[in-house]
mmCIF file of C-alpha atoms in Angstrom:
data_model
loop_
_atom_site.group_PDB
_atom_site.id
_atom_site.type_symbol
_atom_site.label_atom_id
_atom_site.label_comp_id
_atom_site.label_asym_id
_atom_site.label_seq_id
_atom_site.Cartn_x
_atom_site.Cartn_y
_atom_site.Cartn_z
ATOM 1 C CA MET A 1 30.949 21.904 39.003
ATOM 2 C CA ARG A 2 31.897 18.866 36.978
ATOM 3 C CA ARG A 3 35.442 17.635 36.511
ATOM 4 C CA PRO A 4 37.094 17.839 33.091
ATOM 5 C CA ALA A 5 36.379 14.934 30.780
ATOM 6 C CA PRO A 6 39.123 12.277 30.662
ATOM 7 C CA GLN A 7 41.193 12.369 27.484
ATOM 8 C CA THR A 8 43.061 9.081 27.934
ATOM 9 C CA LEU A 9 42.477 5.857 29.839
ATOM 10 C CA GLY A 10 45.212 7.014 32.215
ATOM 11 C CA ASP A 11 43.007 9.967 33.188
ATOM 12 C CA ILE A 12 40.366 7.578 34.523
ATOM 13 C CA ARG A 13 41.086 6.864 38.169
ATOM 14 C CA HIS A 14 38.667 5.012 40.386
ATOM 15 C CA PRO A 15 38.941 5.931 44.058
ATOM 16 C CA GLY A 16 39.207 2.554 45.785
ATOM 17 C CA PRO A 17 41.509 -0.465 45.762
ATOM 18 C CA GLN A 18 41.358 -2.562 42.616
ATOM 19 C CA ALA A 19 39.402 -5.778 43.056
ATOM 20 C CA GLN A 20 41.499 -8.865 42.408
ATOM 21 C CA ASP A 21 38.789 -10.647 40.421
ATOM 22 C CA ARG A 22 38.113 -8.614 37.274
ATOM 23 C CA MET A 23 35.395 -10.963 36.008
ATOM 24 C CA PRO A 24 33.458 -12.310 38.987
ATOM 25 C CA TYR A 25 30.771 -14.702 37.837
ATOM 26 C CA ALA A 26 28.199 -17.144 39.155
ATOM 27 C CA PRO A 27 26.804 -20.170 37.274
ATOM 28 C CA CYS A 28 23.014 -20.435 37.127
ATOM 29 C CA HIS A 29 20.117 -21.952 35.233
ATOM 30 C CA ALA A 30 18.409 -19.683 32.696
ATOM 31 C CA VAL A 31 15.002 -20.344 31.191
ATOM 32 C CA LYS A 32 13.188 -18.395 28.489
ATOM 33 C CA VAL A 33 10.348 -16.359 29.971
ATOM 34 C CA GLU A 34 7.554 -13.972 29.042
ATOM 35 C CA CYS A 35 6.158 -11.215 31.233
ATOM 36 C CA GLN A 36 2.890 -9.429 30.543
ATOM 37 C CA VAL A 37 2.967 -5.744 31.500
ATOM 38 C CA SER A 38 -0.349 -3.947 31.975
ATOM 39 C CA ALA A 39 -1.271 -0.339 31.281
ATOM 40 C CA GLY A 40 -1.327 2.000 34.269
ATOM 41 C CA GLU A 41 0.942 -0.086 36.496
ATOM 42 C CA PRO A 42 4.425 0.826 37.735
ATOM 43 C CA LEU A 43 6.972 -1.297 35.886
ATOM 44 C CA LEU A 44 8.981 -2.222 38.993
ATOM 45 C CA ALA A 45 5.876 -3.519 40.765
ATOM 46 C CA ILE A 46 4.921 -5.612 37.731
ATOM 47 C CA LEU A 47 8.362 -7.151 37.346
ATOM 48 C CA GLY A 48 8.805 -7.862 41.055
ATOM 49 C CA ARG A 49 5.389 -9.526 41.371
ATOM 50 C CA TRP A 50 6.023 -11.555 38.222
ATOM 51 C CA ALA A 51 9.498 -12.702 39.363
ATOM 52 C CA ASP A 52 8.200 -13.675 42.801
ATOM 53 C CA GLY A 53 5.400 -15.699 41.233
ATOM 54 C CA ALA A 54 7.826 -17.475 38.921
ATOM 55 C CA GLY A 55 10.269 -18.265 41.746
ATOM 56 C CA LEU A 56 13.152 -16.469 40.061
ATOM 57 C CA SER A 57 16.389 -15.212 41.598
ATOM 58 C CA SER A 58 16.889 -12.552 38.881
ATOM 59 C CA ALA A 59 16.045 -11.948 35.240
ATOM 60 C CA VAL A 60 17.335 -10.172 32.149
ATOM 61 C CA LEU A 61 14.486 -8.904 29.975
ATOM 62 C CA ASP A 62 14.070 -7.360 26.541
ATOM 63 C CA LEU A 63 11.691 -4.395 26.934
ATOM 64 C CA SER A 64 11.809 -3.427 23.262
ATOM 65 C CA GLY A 65 8.357 -2.324 22.112
ATOM 66 C CA VAL A 66 7.104 -1.453 25.596
ATOM 67 C CA GLN A 67 5.229 1.850 25.717
ATOM 68 C CA LEU A 68 5.922 4.057 28.723
ATOM 69 C CA ALA A 69 4.039 7.012 30.152
ATOM 70 C CA ALA A 70 6.072 10.085 31.121
ATOM 71 C CA PHE A 71 9.342 9.102 32.823
ATOM 72 C CA ASP A 72 12.750 10.410 33.900
ATOM 73 C CA TYR A 73 16.180 9.359 32.732
ATOM 74 C CA VAL A 74 19.858 10.311 32.846
ATOM 75 C CA VAL A 75 22.782 9.982 30.455
ATOM 76 C CA PRO A 76 26.496 9.560 31.246
ATOM 77 C CA ASP A 77 28.470 12.627 32.258
ATOM 78 C CA ARG A 78 31.598 13.820 34.023
ATOM 79 C CA ALA A 79 32.070 13.377 37.751
ATOM 80 C CA VAL A 80 30.629 15.962 40.132
ATOM 81 C CA ASP A 81 33.219 15.299 42.856
ATOM 82 C CA ASP A 82 36.892 14.422 43.202
ATOM 83 C CA ARG A 83 36.206 10.756 43.978
ATOM 84 C CA HIS A 84 34.217 9.149 41.179
ATOM 85 C CA ALA A 85 35.604 8.570 37.697
ATOM 86 C CA ALA A 86 32.255 9.484 36.118
ATOM 87 C CA TRP A 87 28.684 10.349 37.037
ATOM 88 C CA TYR A 88 25.256 10.934 35.566
ATOM 89 C CA SER A 89 23.796 13.989 33.881
ATOM 90 C CA ASP A 90 21.124 16.109 35.482
ATOM 91 C CA THR A 91 17.754 14.373 35.283
ATOM 92 C CA HIS A 92 15.901 14.608 31.960
ATOM 93 C CA SER A 93 12.187 14.019 31.478
ATOM 94 C CA SER A 94 10.350 12.290 28.662
ATOM 95 C CA ASN A 95 6.665 12.754 27.844
ATOM 96 C CA GLY A 96 6.407 9.037 27.171
ATOM 97 C CA THR A 97 7.430 6.869 24.251
ATOM 98 C CA ILE A 98 7.650 3.376 22.776
ATOM 99 C CA LEU A 99 11.053 1.882 23.504
ATOM 100 C CA LYS A 100 12.792 0.893 20.279
ATOM 101 C CA GLU A 101 15.373 -1.206 22.135
ATOM 102 C CA ALA A 102 15.691 -1.747 25.865
ATOM 103 C CA VAL A 103 17.328 -4.176 28.278
ATOM 104 C CA ALA A 104 16.367 -4.562 31.945
ATOM 105 C CA VAL A 105 18.555 -6.361 34.477
ATOM 106 C CA LEU A 106 16.254 -7.355 37.329
ATOM 107 C CA GLY A 107 17.856 -7.940 40.697
ATOM 108 C CA TRP A 108 17.794 -6.839 44.316
ATOM 109 C CA ARG A 109 18.594 -3.593 46.126
ATOM 110 C CA ASP A 110 18.051 -2.919 49.833
ATOM 111 C CA GLY A 111 15.891 -6.030 50.158
ATOM 112 C CA ASN A 112 13.541 -5.173 47.289
ATOM 113 C CA TRP A 113 13.343 -5.919 43.599
ATOM 114 C CA PHE A 114 15.199 -3.352 41.503
ATOM 115 C CA ALA A 115 15.766 -2.943 37.770
ATOM 116 C CA HIS A 116 18.729 -1.426 35.942
ATOM 117 C CA ILE A 117 17.471 -0.359 32.511
ATOM 118 C CA HIS A 118 19.141 1.129 29.449
ATOM 119 C CA ALA A 119 16.911 2.047 26.520
ATOM 120 C CA TYR A 120 16.943 3.569 23.039
ATOM 121 C CA TRP A 121 13.955 5.555 21.781
ATOM 122 C CA GLN A 122 12.799 8.382 19.553
ATOM 123 C CA GLU A 123 11.062 11.500 20.805
ATOM 124 C CA ASN A 124 10.352 14.846 19.150
ATOM 125 C CA GLY A 125 12.261 13.760 16.071
ATOM 126 C CA SER A 126 15.441 12.854 17.963
ATOM 127 C CA TRP A 127 16.907 9.552 19.069
ATOM 128 C CA HIS A 128 17.996 9.024 22.676
ATOM 129 C CA LEU A 129 19.845 6.384 24.657
ATOM 130 C CA GLY A 130 19.773 6.610 28.417
ATOM 131 C CA HIS A 131 19.571 5.081 31.855
ATOM 132 C CA LEU A 132 15.902 5.011 32.851
ATOM 133 C CA LEU A 133 15.057 5.820 36.474
ATOM 134 C CA PRO A 134 13.005 2.733 37.387
ATOM 135 C CA GLU A 135 10.855 4.310 40.076
ATOM 136 C CA THR A 136 9.455 6.751 37.460
ATOM 137 C CA LEU A 137 8.372 4.104 34.932
ATOM 138 C CA THR A 138 4.666 3.422 34.339
ATOM 139 C CA ILE A 139 3.295 1.273 31.525
ATOM 140 C CA ALA A 140 1.160 3.238 29.045
ATOM 141 C CA ASP A 141 -0.138 0.273 27.041
ATOM 142 C CA GLY A 142 -0.158 -3.454 27.666
ATOM 143 C CA ALA A 143 2.682 -5.451 26.144
ATOM 144 C CA ARG A 144 4.591 -8.688 26.506
ATOM 145 C CA SER A 145 8.303 -8.687 27.232
ATOM 146 C CA THR A 146 10.590 -11.674 26.828
ATOM 147 C CA GLY A 147 13.957 -12.688 28.188
ATOM 148 C CA TYR A 148 15.559 -15.106 30.607
ATOM 149 C CA GLY A 149 14.609 -15.921 34.170
ATOM 150 C CA LEU A 150 17.450 -17.037 36.424
ATOM 151 C CA VAL A 151 17.710 -19.523 39.261
ATOM 152 C CA GLY A 152 20.865 -20.261 41.226
ATOM 153 C CA ALA A 153 22.413 -16.792 41.078
ATOM 154 C CA ARG A 154 21.210 -13.222 41.295
ATOM 155 C CA PHE A 155 22.232 -9.640 40.819
ATOM 156 C CA GLU A 156 22.274 -7.805 44.150
ATOM 157 C CA ALA A 157 23.267 -4.158 44.621
ATOM 158 C CA SER A 158 26.019 -3.297 47.068
ATOM 159 C CA LEU A 159 28.699 -0.652 47.414
ATOM 160 C CA ASP A 160 31.639 -1.454 45.159
ATOM 161 C CA PRO A 161 34.823 -0.383 47.003
ATOM 162 C CA GLU A 162 36.798 0.135 43.792
ATOM 163 C CA THR A 163 34.428 2.572 42.066
ATOM 164 C CA GLU A 164 32.416 3.760 45.102
ATOM 165 C CA PHE A 165 29.210 3.194 43.125
ATOM 166 C CA LYS A 166 26.372 1.062 44.450
ATOM 167 C CA LEU A 167 26.325 -1.567 41.720
ATOM 168 C CA PHE A 168 24.775 -4.898 40.960
ATOM 169 C CA ARG A 169 27.166 -7.637 42.094
ATOM 170 C CA VAL A 170 26.792 -11.355 41.398
ATOM 171 C CA LYS A 171 25.629 -13.569 44.237
ATOM 172 C CA SER A 172 25.558 -17.345 43.982
ATOM 173 C CA GLU A 173 22.512 -19.228 45.307
ATOM 174 C CA PRO A 174 23.358 -22.872 44.539
ATOM 175 C CA GLU A 175 20.737 -24.195 46.972
ATOM 176 C CA ALA A 176 18.013 -22.738 44.727
ATOM 177 C CA LEU A 177 19.025 -25.037 41.868
ATOM 178 C CA SER A 178 17.662 -28.152 43.625
ATOM 179 C CA GLY A 179 19.690 -30.409 41.383
ATOM 180 C CA THR A 180 18.959 -28.498 38.160
ATOM 181 C CA SER A 181 21.984 -28.282 35.881
ATOM 182 C CA THR A 182 23.534 -24.910 35.059
ATOM 183 C CA ASN A 183 23.399 -23.617 31.493
ATOM 184 C CA ALA A 184 24.309 -19.959 32.022
ATOM 185 C CA LEU A 185 26.335 -17.528 34.076
ATOM 186 C CA ILE A 186 26.033 -13.919 35.220
ATOM 187 C CA THR A 187 28.969 -11.575 35.601
ATOM 188 C CA THR A 188 29.880 -7.978 36.412
ATOM 189 C CA LEU A 189 33.086 -6.963 34.648
ATOM 190 C CA GLY A 190 35.560 -4.757 36.502
ATOM 191 C CA PRO A 191 36.901 -1.422 35.235
ATOM 192 C CA PHE A 192 39.188 -1.620 32.172
ATOM 193 C CA THR A 193 38.274 -5.262 31.514
ATOM 194 C CA ASP A 194 37.716 -5.540 27.790
ATOM 195 C CA LEU A 195 34.087 -6.341 27.001
ATOM 196 C CA TYR A 196 34.838 -8.575 24.015
ATOM 197 C CA GLU A 197 37.739 -10.445 25.576
ATOM 198 C CA GLY A 198 35.939 -10.868 28.902
ATOM 199 C CA ILE A 199 32.879 -12.357 27.233
ATOM 200 C CA THR A 200 35.055 -14.658 25.126
ATOM 201 C CA GLU A 201 36.845 -16.005 28.198
ATOM 202 C CA LEU A 202 33.683 -16.469 30.235
ATOM 203 C CA GLY A 203 31.870 -18.082 27.320
ATOM 204 C CA SER A 204 34.470 -20.850 27.325
ATOM 205 C CA ARG A 205 33.228 -21.847 30.797
ATOM 206 C CA LEU A 206 29.740 -22.669 29.530
ATOM 207 C CA PRO A 207 28.678 -26.078 28.228
ATOM 208 C CA GLY A 208 28.620 -26.357 24.454
ATOM 209 C CA ALA A 209 30.187 -24.267 21.745
ATOM 210 C CA SER A 210 27.650 -21.458 21.311
ATOM 211 C CA TYR A 211 25.992 -18.957 23.601
ATOM 212 C CA SER A 212 24.002 -15.730 23.619
ATOM 213 C CA VAL A 213 24.922 -12.593 25.573
ATOM 214 C CA HIS A 214 22.532 -10.101 27.157
ATOM 215 C CA GLY A 215 23.141 -7.026 29.263
ATOM 216 C CA ILE A 216 24.086 -3.413 29.759
ATOM 217 C CA GLY A 217 26.953 -1.401 31.170
ATOM 218 C CA SER A 218 29.527 1.266 30.420
ATOM 219 C CA LEU A 219 32.668 1.596 28.318
ATOM 220 C CA ALA A 220 35.688 3.902 28.366
ATOM 221 C CA GLY A 221 35.575 4.469 24.634
ATOM 222 C CA ALA A 222 35.006 1.838 21.958
ATOM 223 C CA GLN A 223 36.070 0.838 18.481
ATOM 224 C CA PHE A 224 33.703 -0.918 16.103
ATOM 225 C CA GLU A 225 34.283 -3.271 13.221
ATOM 226 C CA ASP A 226 31.695 -1.491 11.083
ATOM 227 C CA GLY A 227 31.276 2.057 12.370
ATOM 228 C CA PRO A 228 33.105 5.156 13.597
ATOM 229 C CA PRO A 229 34.824 4.889 16.988
ATOM 230 C CA MET A 230 33.379 6.302 20.179
ATOM 231 C CA THR A 231 36.231 8.478 21.470
ATOM 232 C CA GLY A 232 34.386 9.852 24.503
ATOM 233 C CA LEU A 233 35.623 7.873 27.512
ATOM 234 C CA ILE A 234 32.411 8.048 29.557
ATOM 235 C CA SER A 235 29.473 6.112 28.127
ATOM 236 C CA GLU A 236 26.590 3.747 28.644
ATOM 237 C CA ILE A 237 25.775 0.783 26.432
ATOM 238 C CA LEU A 238 23.246 -1.903 25.667
ATOM 239 C CA LEU A 239 23.917 -5.172 23.896
ATOM 240 C CA GLN A 240 21.632 -5.760 20.931
ATOM 241 C CA ASN A 241 19.774 -8.915 19.990
ATOM 242 C CA GLY A 242 22.127 -11.396 18.381
ATOM 243 C CA ALA A 243 25.059 -10.672 20.678
ATOM 244 C CA GLY A 244 27.133 -13.819 21.103
ATOM 245 C CA LYS A 245 26.401 -15.338 17.698
ATOM 246 C CA ARG A 246 29.316 -16.493 15.590
ATOM 247 C CA GLN A 247 29.930 -14.713 12.304
ATOM 248 C CA ASN A 248 32.742 -15.992 10.112
ATOM 249 C CA GLY A 249 33.932 -18.072 13.043
ATOM 250 C CA LYS A 250 34.178 -15.048 15.320
ATOM 251 C CA LEU A 251 32.141 -13.741 18.250
ATOM 252 C CA SER A 252 29.689 -11.018 17.205
ATOM 253 C CA LEU A 253 28.888 -8.269 19.731
ATOM 254 C CA PRO A 254 26.518 -5.623 18.317
ATOM 255 C CA LEU A 255 26.229 -2.602 20.638
ATOM 256 C CA ARG A 256 24.438 0.695 20.983
ATOM 257 C CA THR A 257 26.219 3.352 23.002
ATOM 258 C CA VAL A 258 25.832 6.952 24.140
ATOM 259 C CA ASP A 259 28.780 9.040 25.313
ATOM 260 C CA LEU A 260 29.093 12.044 27.613
ATOM 261 C CA ASN A 261 28.437 14.390 24.690
ATOM 262 C CA LYS A 262 25.155 12.567 23.924
ATOM 263 C CA GLY A 263 26.759 11.139 20.799
ATOM 264 C CA LEU A 264 25.103 7.908 19.641
ATOM 265 C CA PHE A 265 27.137 5.017 18.236
ATOM 266 C CA LEU A 266 26.290 1.644 16.773
ATOM 267 C CA GLY A 267 28.432 -1.244 15.666
ATOM 268 C CA HIS A 268 30.072 -4.570 16.362
ATOM 269 C CA ALA A 269 32.687 -4.396 19.116
ATOM 270 C CA THR A 270 36.334 -4.731 18.066
ATOM 271 C CA PRO A 271 38.273 -7.242 20.206
ATOM 272 C CA GLY A 272 40.557 -5.547 22.730
ATOM 273 C CA LYS A 273 39.166 -2.080 22.028
ATOM 274 C CA CYS A 274 36.156 -1.847 24.367
ATOM 275 C CA PRO A 275 37.413 -1.325 27.946
ATOM 276 C CA THR A 276 34.847 -1.299 30.727
ATOM 277 C CA LEU A 277 34.416 2.072 32.445
ATOM 278 C CA VAL A 278 32.590 1.144 35.680
ATOM 279 C CA THR A 279 31.037 -2.281 35.064
ATOM 280 C CA ASN A 280 29.106 -4.390 32.572
ATOM 281 C CA GLU A 281 26.265 -6.552 33.893
ATOM 282 C CA LEU A 282 25.972 -9.579 31.637
ATOM 283 C CA LEU A 283 24.143 -12.851 31.202
ATOM 284 C CA LEU A 284 25.672 -15.568 29.028
ATOM 285 C CA VAL A 285 23.363 -18.470 28.078
ATOM 286 C CA ALA A 286 24.511 -21.704 26.425
ATOM 287 C CA GLN A 287 22.569 -22.346 23.213
ATOM 288 C CA ASP A 288 23.408 -26.025 22.567
#
């Protein structure tokens, strides 16, 4: 049996001690990359082999336009125990589709390459946004994905004491830089850290005045500058292309989200009104 849905931020209680650092980050060097994915191959195997060959520590990739064979996915839902603040739905299955928008954070888990993927797609006349189960993903047709390869820092999964989820955490690998300058950083925001404000603060630590933002995560509700609010307090999100650009002198953060009721939302994040639920895994890249 699932717990009742939280109605206020005060209803959301993570089980462990609160981490002191709410925005841990690691500087790194990011380079634009392309990855060819071939029909009939498991996506994780393709990405791991590609990253090894390129000598990367991690990567954040845009999988928009990639066509998948049948796969499994979950959406956000209420907790199934008295410990976690949220959980996943029962597993859903897709017959295969072309991903309209998708972001993959490629890192490490238990000594192997692992990908955390949120995607948006249409199937049987309906739109979906979900967390794709990476071990079920097989490429149906060849395609080329783009993104950023990272050296000097990586995402590595470990148990997070605060939330009791096994999450990507940032790990610095400065020796891998070999004298290369840093132009980016990766971060994993802590619960209740505002997405907009956190990105704004971290962006100030990059060289130059402009940067792009890439990533996925979860929010405890959200308000948008140009759309109806997401009042459900359990959700998953993906940042859209163009996140981080300045519009009218202000940071622009276009998001897609899905809440625990499978409601879909789209809009530009309102400052101070997008608290993190569990974490947000982000890459910020200087553009100057």
